XYZ file of C-alpha atoms in Angstrom:
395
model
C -37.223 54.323 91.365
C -36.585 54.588 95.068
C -39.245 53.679 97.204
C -40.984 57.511 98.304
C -40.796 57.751 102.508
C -43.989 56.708 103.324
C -43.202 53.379 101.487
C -40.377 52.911 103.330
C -41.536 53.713 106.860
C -44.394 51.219 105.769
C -41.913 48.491 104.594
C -40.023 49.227 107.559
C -43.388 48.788 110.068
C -44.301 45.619 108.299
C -40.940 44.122 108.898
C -40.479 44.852 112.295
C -44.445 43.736 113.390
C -43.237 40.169 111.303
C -40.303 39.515 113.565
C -42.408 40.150 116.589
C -44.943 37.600 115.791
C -42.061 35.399 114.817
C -39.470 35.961 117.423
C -41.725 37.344 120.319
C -41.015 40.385 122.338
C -37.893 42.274 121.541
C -35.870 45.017 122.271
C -35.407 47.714 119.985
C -31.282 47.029 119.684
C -32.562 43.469 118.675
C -34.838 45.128 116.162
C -31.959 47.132 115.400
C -29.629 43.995 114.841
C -32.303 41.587 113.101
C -33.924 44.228 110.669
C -30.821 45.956 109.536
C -32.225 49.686 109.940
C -30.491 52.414 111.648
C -30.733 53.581 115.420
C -32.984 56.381 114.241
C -35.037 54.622 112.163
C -35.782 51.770 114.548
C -36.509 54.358 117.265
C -38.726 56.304 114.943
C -41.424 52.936 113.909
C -41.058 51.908 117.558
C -43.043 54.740 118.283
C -45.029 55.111 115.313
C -46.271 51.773 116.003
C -46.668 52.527 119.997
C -48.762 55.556 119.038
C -50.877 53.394 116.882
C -51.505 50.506 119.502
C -50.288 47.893 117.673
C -47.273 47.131 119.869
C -46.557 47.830 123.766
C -44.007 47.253 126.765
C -44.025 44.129 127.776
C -41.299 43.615 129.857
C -37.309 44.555 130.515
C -34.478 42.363 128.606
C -32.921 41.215 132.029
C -29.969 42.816 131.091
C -27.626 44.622 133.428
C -28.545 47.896 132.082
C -32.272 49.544 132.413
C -33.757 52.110 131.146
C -35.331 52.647 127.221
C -32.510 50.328 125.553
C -34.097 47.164 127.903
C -37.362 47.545 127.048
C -38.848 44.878 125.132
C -41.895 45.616 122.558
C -44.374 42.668 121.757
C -47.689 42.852 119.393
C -50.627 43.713 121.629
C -52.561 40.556 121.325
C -55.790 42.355 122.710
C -55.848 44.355 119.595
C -58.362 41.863 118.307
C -59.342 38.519 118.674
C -60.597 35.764 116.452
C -62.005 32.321 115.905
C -62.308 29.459 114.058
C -64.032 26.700 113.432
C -63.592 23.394 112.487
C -66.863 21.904 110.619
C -67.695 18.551 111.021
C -70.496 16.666 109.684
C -71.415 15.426 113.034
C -70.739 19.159 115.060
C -68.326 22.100 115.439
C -65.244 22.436 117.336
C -64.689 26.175 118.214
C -61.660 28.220 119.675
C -60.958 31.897 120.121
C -57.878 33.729 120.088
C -56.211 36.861 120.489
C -54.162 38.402 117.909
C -51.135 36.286 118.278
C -52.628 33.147 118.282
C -53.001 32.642 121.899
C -56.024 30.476 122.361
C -58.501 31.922 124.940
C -61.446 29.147 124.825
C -62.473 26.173 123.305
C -65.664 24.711 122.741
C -66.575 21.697 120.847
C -70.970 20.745 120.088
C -71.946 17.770 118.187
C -74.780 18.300 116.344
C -77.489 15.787 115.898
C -77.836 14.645 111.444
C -81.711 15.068 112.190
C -81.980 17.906 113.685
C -82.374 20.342 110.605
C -80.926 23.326 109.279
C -81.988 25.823 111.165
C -81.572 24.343 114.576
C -78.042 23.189 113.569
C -77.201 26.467 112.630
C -78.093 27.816 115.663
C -75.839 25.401 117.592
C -72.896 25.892 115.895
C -73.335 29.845 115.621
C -74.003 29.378 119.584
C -70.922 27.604 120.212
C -68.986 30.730 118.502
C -71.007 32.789 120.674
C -69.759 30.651 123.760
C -66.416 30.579 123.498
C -66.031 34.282 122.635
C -68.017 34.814 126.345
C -65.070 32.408 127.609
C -62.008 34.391 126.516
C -63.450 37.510 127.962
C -65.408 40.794 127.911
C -62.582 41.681 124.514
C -63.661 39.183 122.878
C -66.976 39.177 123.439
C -67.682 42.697 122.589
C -66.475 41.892 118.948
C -64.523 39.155 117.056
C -62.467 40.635 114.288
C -62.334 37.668 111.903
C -63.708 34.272 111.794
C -61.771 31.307 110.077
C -64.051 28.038 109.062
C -62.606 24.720 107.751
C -65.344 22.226 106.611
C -65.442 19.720 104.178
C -66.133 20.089 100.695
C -65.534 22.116 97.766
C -64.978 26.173 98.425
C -65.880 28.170 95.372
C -62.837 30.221 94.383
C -64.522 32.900 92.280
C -67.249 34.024 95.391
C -65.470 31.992 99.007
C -68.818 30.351 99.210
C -68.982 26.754 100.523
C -70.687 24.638 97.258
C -73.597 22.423 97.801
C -71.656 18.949 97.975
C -73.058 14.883 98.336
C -73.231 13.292 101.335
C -72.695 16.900 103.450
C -75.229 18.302 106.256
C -77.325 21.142 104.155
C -76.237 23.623 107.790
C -73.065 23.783 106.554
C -73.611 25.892 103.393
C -75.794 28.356 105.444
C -73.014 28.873 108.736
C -71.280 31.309 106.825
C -74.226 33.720 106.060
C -75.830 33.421 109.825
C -71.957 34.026 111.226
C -72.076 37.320 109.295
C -75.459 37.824 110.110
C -74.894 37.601 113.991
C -71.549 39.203 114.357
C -71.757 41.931 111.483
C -68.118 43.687 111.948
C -66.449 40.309 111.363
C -64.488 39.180 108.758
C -65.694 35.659 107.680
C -64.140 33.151 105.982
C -64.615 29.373 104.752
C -61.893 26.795 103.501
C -61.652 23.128 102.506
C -60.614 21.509 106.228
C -57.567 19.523 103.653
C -56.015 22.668 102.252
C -56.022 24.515 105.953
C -54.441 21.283 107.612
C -51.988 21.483 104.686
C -51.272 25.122 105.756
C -50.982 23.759 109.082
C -48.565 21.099 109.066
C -45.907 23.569 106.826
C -46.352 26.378 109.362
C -46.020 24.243 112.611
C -45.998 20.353 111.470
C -44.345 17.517 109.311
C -43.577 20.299 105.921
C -42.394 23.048 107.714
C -38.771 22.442 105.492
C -40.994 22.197 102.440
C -42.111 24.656 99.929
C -43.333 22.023 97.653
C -45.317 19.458 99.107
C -48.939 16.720 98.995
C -50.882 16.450 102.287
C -53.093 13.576 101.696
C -55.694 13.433 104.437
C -56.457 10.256 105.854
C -60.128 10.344 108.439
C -63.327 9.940 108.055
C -62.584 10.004 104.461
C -60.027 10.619 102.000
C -58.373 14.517 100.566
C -55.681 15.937 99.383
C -54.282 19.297 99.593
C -51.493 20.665 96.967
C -48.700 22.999 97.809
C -46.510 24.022 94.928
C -43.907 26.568 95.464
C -45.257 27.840 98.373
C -48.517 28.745 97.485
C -51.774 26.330 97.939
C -53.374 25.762 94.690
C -57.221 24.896 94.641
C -57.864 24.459 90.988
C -60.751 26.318 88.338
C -63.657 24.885 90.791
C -61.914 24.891 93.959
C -61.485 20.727 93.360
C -57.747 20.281 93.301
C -57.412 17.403 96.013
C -60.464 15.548 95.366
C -58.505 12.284 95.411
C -61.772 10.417 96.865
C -62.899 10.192 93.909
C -59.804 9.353 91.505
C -60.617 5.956 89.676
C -58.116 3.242 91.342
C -57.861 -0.310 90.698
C -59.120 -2.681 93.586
C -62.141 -1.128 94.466
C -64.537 -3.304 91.815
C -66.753 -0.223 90.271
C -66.268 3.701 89.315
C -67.119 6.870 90.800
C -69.352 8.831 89.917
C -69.781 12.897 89.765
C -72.358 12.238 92.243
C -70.743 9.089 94.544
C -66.725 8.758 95.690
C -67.776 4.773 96.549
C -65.838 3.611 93.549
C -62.754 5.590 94.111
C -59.740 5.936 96.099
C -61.947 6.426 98.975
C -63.296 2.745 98.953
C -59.764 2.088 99.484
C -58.709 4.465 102.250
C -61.571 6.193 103.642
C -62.527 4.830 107.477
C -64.934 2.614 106.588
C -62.637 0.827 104.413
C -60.270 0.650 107.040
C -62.800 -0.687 109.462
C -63.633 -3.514 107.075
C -59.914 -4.348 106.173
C -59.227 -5.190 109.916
C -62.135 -7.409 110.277
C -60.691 -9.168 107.576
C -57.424 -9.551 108.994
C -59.061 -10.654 112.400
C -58.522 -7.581 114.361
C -61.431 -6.410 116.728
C -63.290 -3.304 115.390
C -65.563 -1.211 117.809
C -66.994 2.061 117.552
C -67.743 4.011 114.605
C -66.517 3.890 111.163
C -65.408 7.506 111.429
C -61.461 9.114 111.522
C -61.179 8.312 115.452
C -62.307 4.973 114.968
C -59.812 3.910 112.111
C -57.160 5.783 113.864
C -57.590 3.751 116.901
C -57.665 0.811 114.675
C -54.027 1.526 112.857
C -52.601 2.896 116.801
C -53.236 -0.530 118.127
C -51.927 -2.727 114.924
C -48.729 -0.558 115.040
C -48.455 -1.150 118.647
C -48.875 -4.881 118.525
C -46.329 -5.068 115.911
C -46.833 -8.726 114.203
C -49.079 -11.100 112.894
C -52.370 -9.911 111.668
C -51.547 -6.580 112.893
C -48.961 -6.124 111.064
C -50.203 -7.687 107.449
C -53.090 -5.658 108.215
C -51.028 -2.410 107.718
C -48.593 -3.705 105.058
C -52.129 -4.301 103.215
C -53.501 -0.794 104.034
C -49.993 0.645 103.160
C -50.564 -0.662 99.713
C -54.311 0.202 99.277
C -52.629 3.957 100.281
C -49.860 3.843 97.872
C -52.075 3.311 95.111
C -53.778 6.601 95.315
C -50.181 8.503 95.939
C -48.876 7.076 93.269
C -51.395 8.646 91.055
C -50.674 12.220 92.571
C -47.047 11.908 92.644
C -46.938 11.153 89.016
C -48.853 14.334 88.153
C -47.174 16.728 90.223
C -44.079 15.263 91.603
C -44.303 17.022 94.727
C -41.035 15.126 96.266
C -42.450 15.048 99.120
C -46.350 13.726 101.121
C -47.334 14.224 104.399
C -50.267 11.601 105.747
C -52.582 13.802 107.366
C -55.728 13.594 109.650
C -56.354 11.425 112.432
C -55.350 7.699 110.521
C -51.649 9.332 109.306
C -50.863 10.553 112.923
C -51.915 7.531 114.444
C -49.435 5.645 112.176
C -46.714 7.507 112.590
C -43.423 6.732 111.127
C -44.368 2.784 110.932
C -46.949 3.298 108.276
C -45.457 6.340 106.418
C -42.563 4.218 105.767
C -44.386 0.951 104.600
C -46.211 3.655 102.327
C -43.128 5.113 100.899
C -41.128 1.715 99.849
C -44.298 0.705 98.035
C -44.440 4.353 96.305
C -41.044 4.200 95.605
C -41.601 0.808 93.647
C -44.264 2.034 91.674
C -42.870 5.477 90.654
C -39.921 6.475 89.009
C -39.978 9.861 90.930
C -38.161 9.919 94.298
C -40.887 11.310 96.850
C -40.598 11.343 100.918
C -43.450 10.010 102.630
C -43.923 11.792 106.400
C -46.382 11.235 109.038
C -48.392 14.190 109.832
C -47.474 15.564 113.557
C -50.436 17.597 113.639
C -53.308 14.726 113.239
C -57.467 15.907 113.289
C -56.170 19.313 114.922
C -54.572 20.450 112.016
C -57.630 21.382 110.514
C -58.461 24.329 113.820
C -54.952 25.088 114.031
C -54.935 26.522 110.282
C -58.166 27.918 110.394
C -57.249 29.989 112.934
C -53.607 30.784 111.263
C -55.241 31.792 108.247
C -57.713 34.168 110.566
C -54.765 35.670 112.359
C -52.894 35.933 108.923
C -56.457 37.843 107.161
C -56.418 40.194 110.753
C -52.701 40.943 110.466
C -53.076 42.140 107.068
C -55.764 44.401 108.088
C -54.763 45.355 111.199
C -50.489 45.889 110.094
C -51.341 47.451 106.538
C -50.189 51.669 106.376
């Protein structure tokens, strides 16, 4: 059955608003040329979509001709703006953008382990607060949705952050005093693994990919699963849990309570710290995702001796874990995420891949994230701008 007219024109509006937020401004002969539709019909959603604000002159082509035909028509990025967050157990790092992604402000708060629920809600709903008063009187008359990334498991039945070991107690109550204090937004919470994952195949290291692992390397150890395209999270919102997946090397178990026994006595920061004391190298800070990614920076720099049987040793420990996922899923391809995969770069993603390719019979790629702790913001706020878009684009 053919689609009835008011389909069409709205199949015909979605498609054109796409290739602006893809392409950027263009005129409507290049809407013409890259959507297929006639003269008519291209002229007739230009201005349906004029009339309706979404879209306005921005500019002339720079062609030799002027006049309607040069005009070039971009999204109006004022339309709405959002934020997101990215939760940490020791603070919040904040940003605000308008509707194309353009970030406005930034504002990062550590909060303080002791300093209770309450008050650390406050902070971190203060720091939204901020940064919207940064990017302008727009923004801070209303946000229009609000993205969070924190750690942990995200219930997939209700979008509510579960209570989780080892996690501040403010995280699990940010998301009810964000809706509470800015009523007409849209706010929602993911695992910080699954939205770098979105992340680095939108703008990063799987953008070729449809099919893909990130495993996050930091302050501890995640994974995030992309199978055909879509991001799978599992019945409980666990998929990716690899911190706790039962390795050898580590000399005890996990339990449901405890990841100490798992994969993430292997790979998490801590580990890492300890594993280059052992090899001699000189460990200061932290034992947090900066701190072990400053560690594996400056053995891939110095390139030999203990520096370099340090990461042949942590390119093992890291090979173990992927081998496990690989031989579930055969992904063909994993990305090392977070701050510890960007800091080793190509160096350690290929010590990691010979070793997986010993140990599995299934041919997988093994690429250095590009995007490194940022990832996590950066798809919190794609995945905002995506929920807005939706809203904002739909007939």
């Amino acid at each position: 059955m053919p689609a009835s007219p008011s389909t069409a024109r709205a199949i015909n509006d979605r498609l054109a608003l796409r290739l602006l937020q893809q392409e950027g401004p263009l005129t409507a002969g290049q809407l013409k040329q890259l959507t297929g539709l006639s003269r008519p019909t291209v002229s007739d959603l230009v201005e349906r979509l004029t009339v309706s604000g979404l879209i306005r002159v921005v500019g002339e082509s720079g062609e030799q001709r002027r006049g309607p035909n040069a005009r070039l028509y971009g999204i109006a990025a004022d339309r709405a703006h959002l934020a997101a967050l990215d939760v940490r157990t020791g603070g919040v790092l904040v940003l605000v953008s308008d509707l194309v992604g353009r970030v406005l402000a930034e504002v990062a708060v550590p909060i303080d382990a002791g300093s209770g629920t309450g008050p650390a809600v406050e902070q971190a709903v203060a720091a939204v607060e901020e940064a919207a008063r940064k990017a302008g009187p727009d923004a801070w008359a209303g946000l229009h949705t609000v993205g969070i990334g924190a750690p942990g498991l995200v219930d997939p039945a209700t979008g509510d952050l579960r209570d989780s070991s080892g996690l501040p107690a403010w995280h699990r109550s940010l998301v009810a005093a964000l809706q509470w204090r800015l009523p007409k937004a849209r706010v929602t919470v993911e695992n910080e693994t699954n939205l770098a994952a979105v992340a680095e195949q939108r703008e990063g290291a799987a953008r070729d990919r449809d099919t893909f692992v990130l495993l996050w390397l930091g302050h501890g150890v995640g994974a995030a699963v992309v199978l055909d395209g879509r991001l799978r999270r599992g019945a409980s919102g666990g998929t990716g849990e690899i911190g706790f997946l039962p390795v050898p090397g580590t000399g005890s178990l996990p339990s449901a309570t405890d990841c100490d026994g798992g994969f993430h006595a292997l790979a998490g920061a801590a580990a890492i710290g300890a594993l280059a004391r052992e090899h001699g190298l000189r460990v200061e800070g932290p034992p947090d995702g900066p701190g072990a990614a400053r560690l594996v920076a400056r053995a891939v720099t110095a390139g030999e001796g203990p520096a370099v049987r340090f990461l042949d040793t942590l390119a093992d420990r890291i090979a173990i874990g992927t081998a496990a996922v690989t031989a579930i899923l055969d992904p063909g391809c994993v990305v090392l995420g977070g701050e510890v995969g960007q800091a080793g770069g190509e160096s350690l993603a290929a010590r990691v891949g010979a070793r997986l390719n010993r140990m599995s019979p299934l041919p997988t790629e093994v690429r250095p994230g590009t995007l490194g702790g940022a990832a996590v913001l950066r798809g919190a706020l794609l995945t905002a701008r995506d929920r807005a878009q939706d809203e904002l684009f739909a007939p």
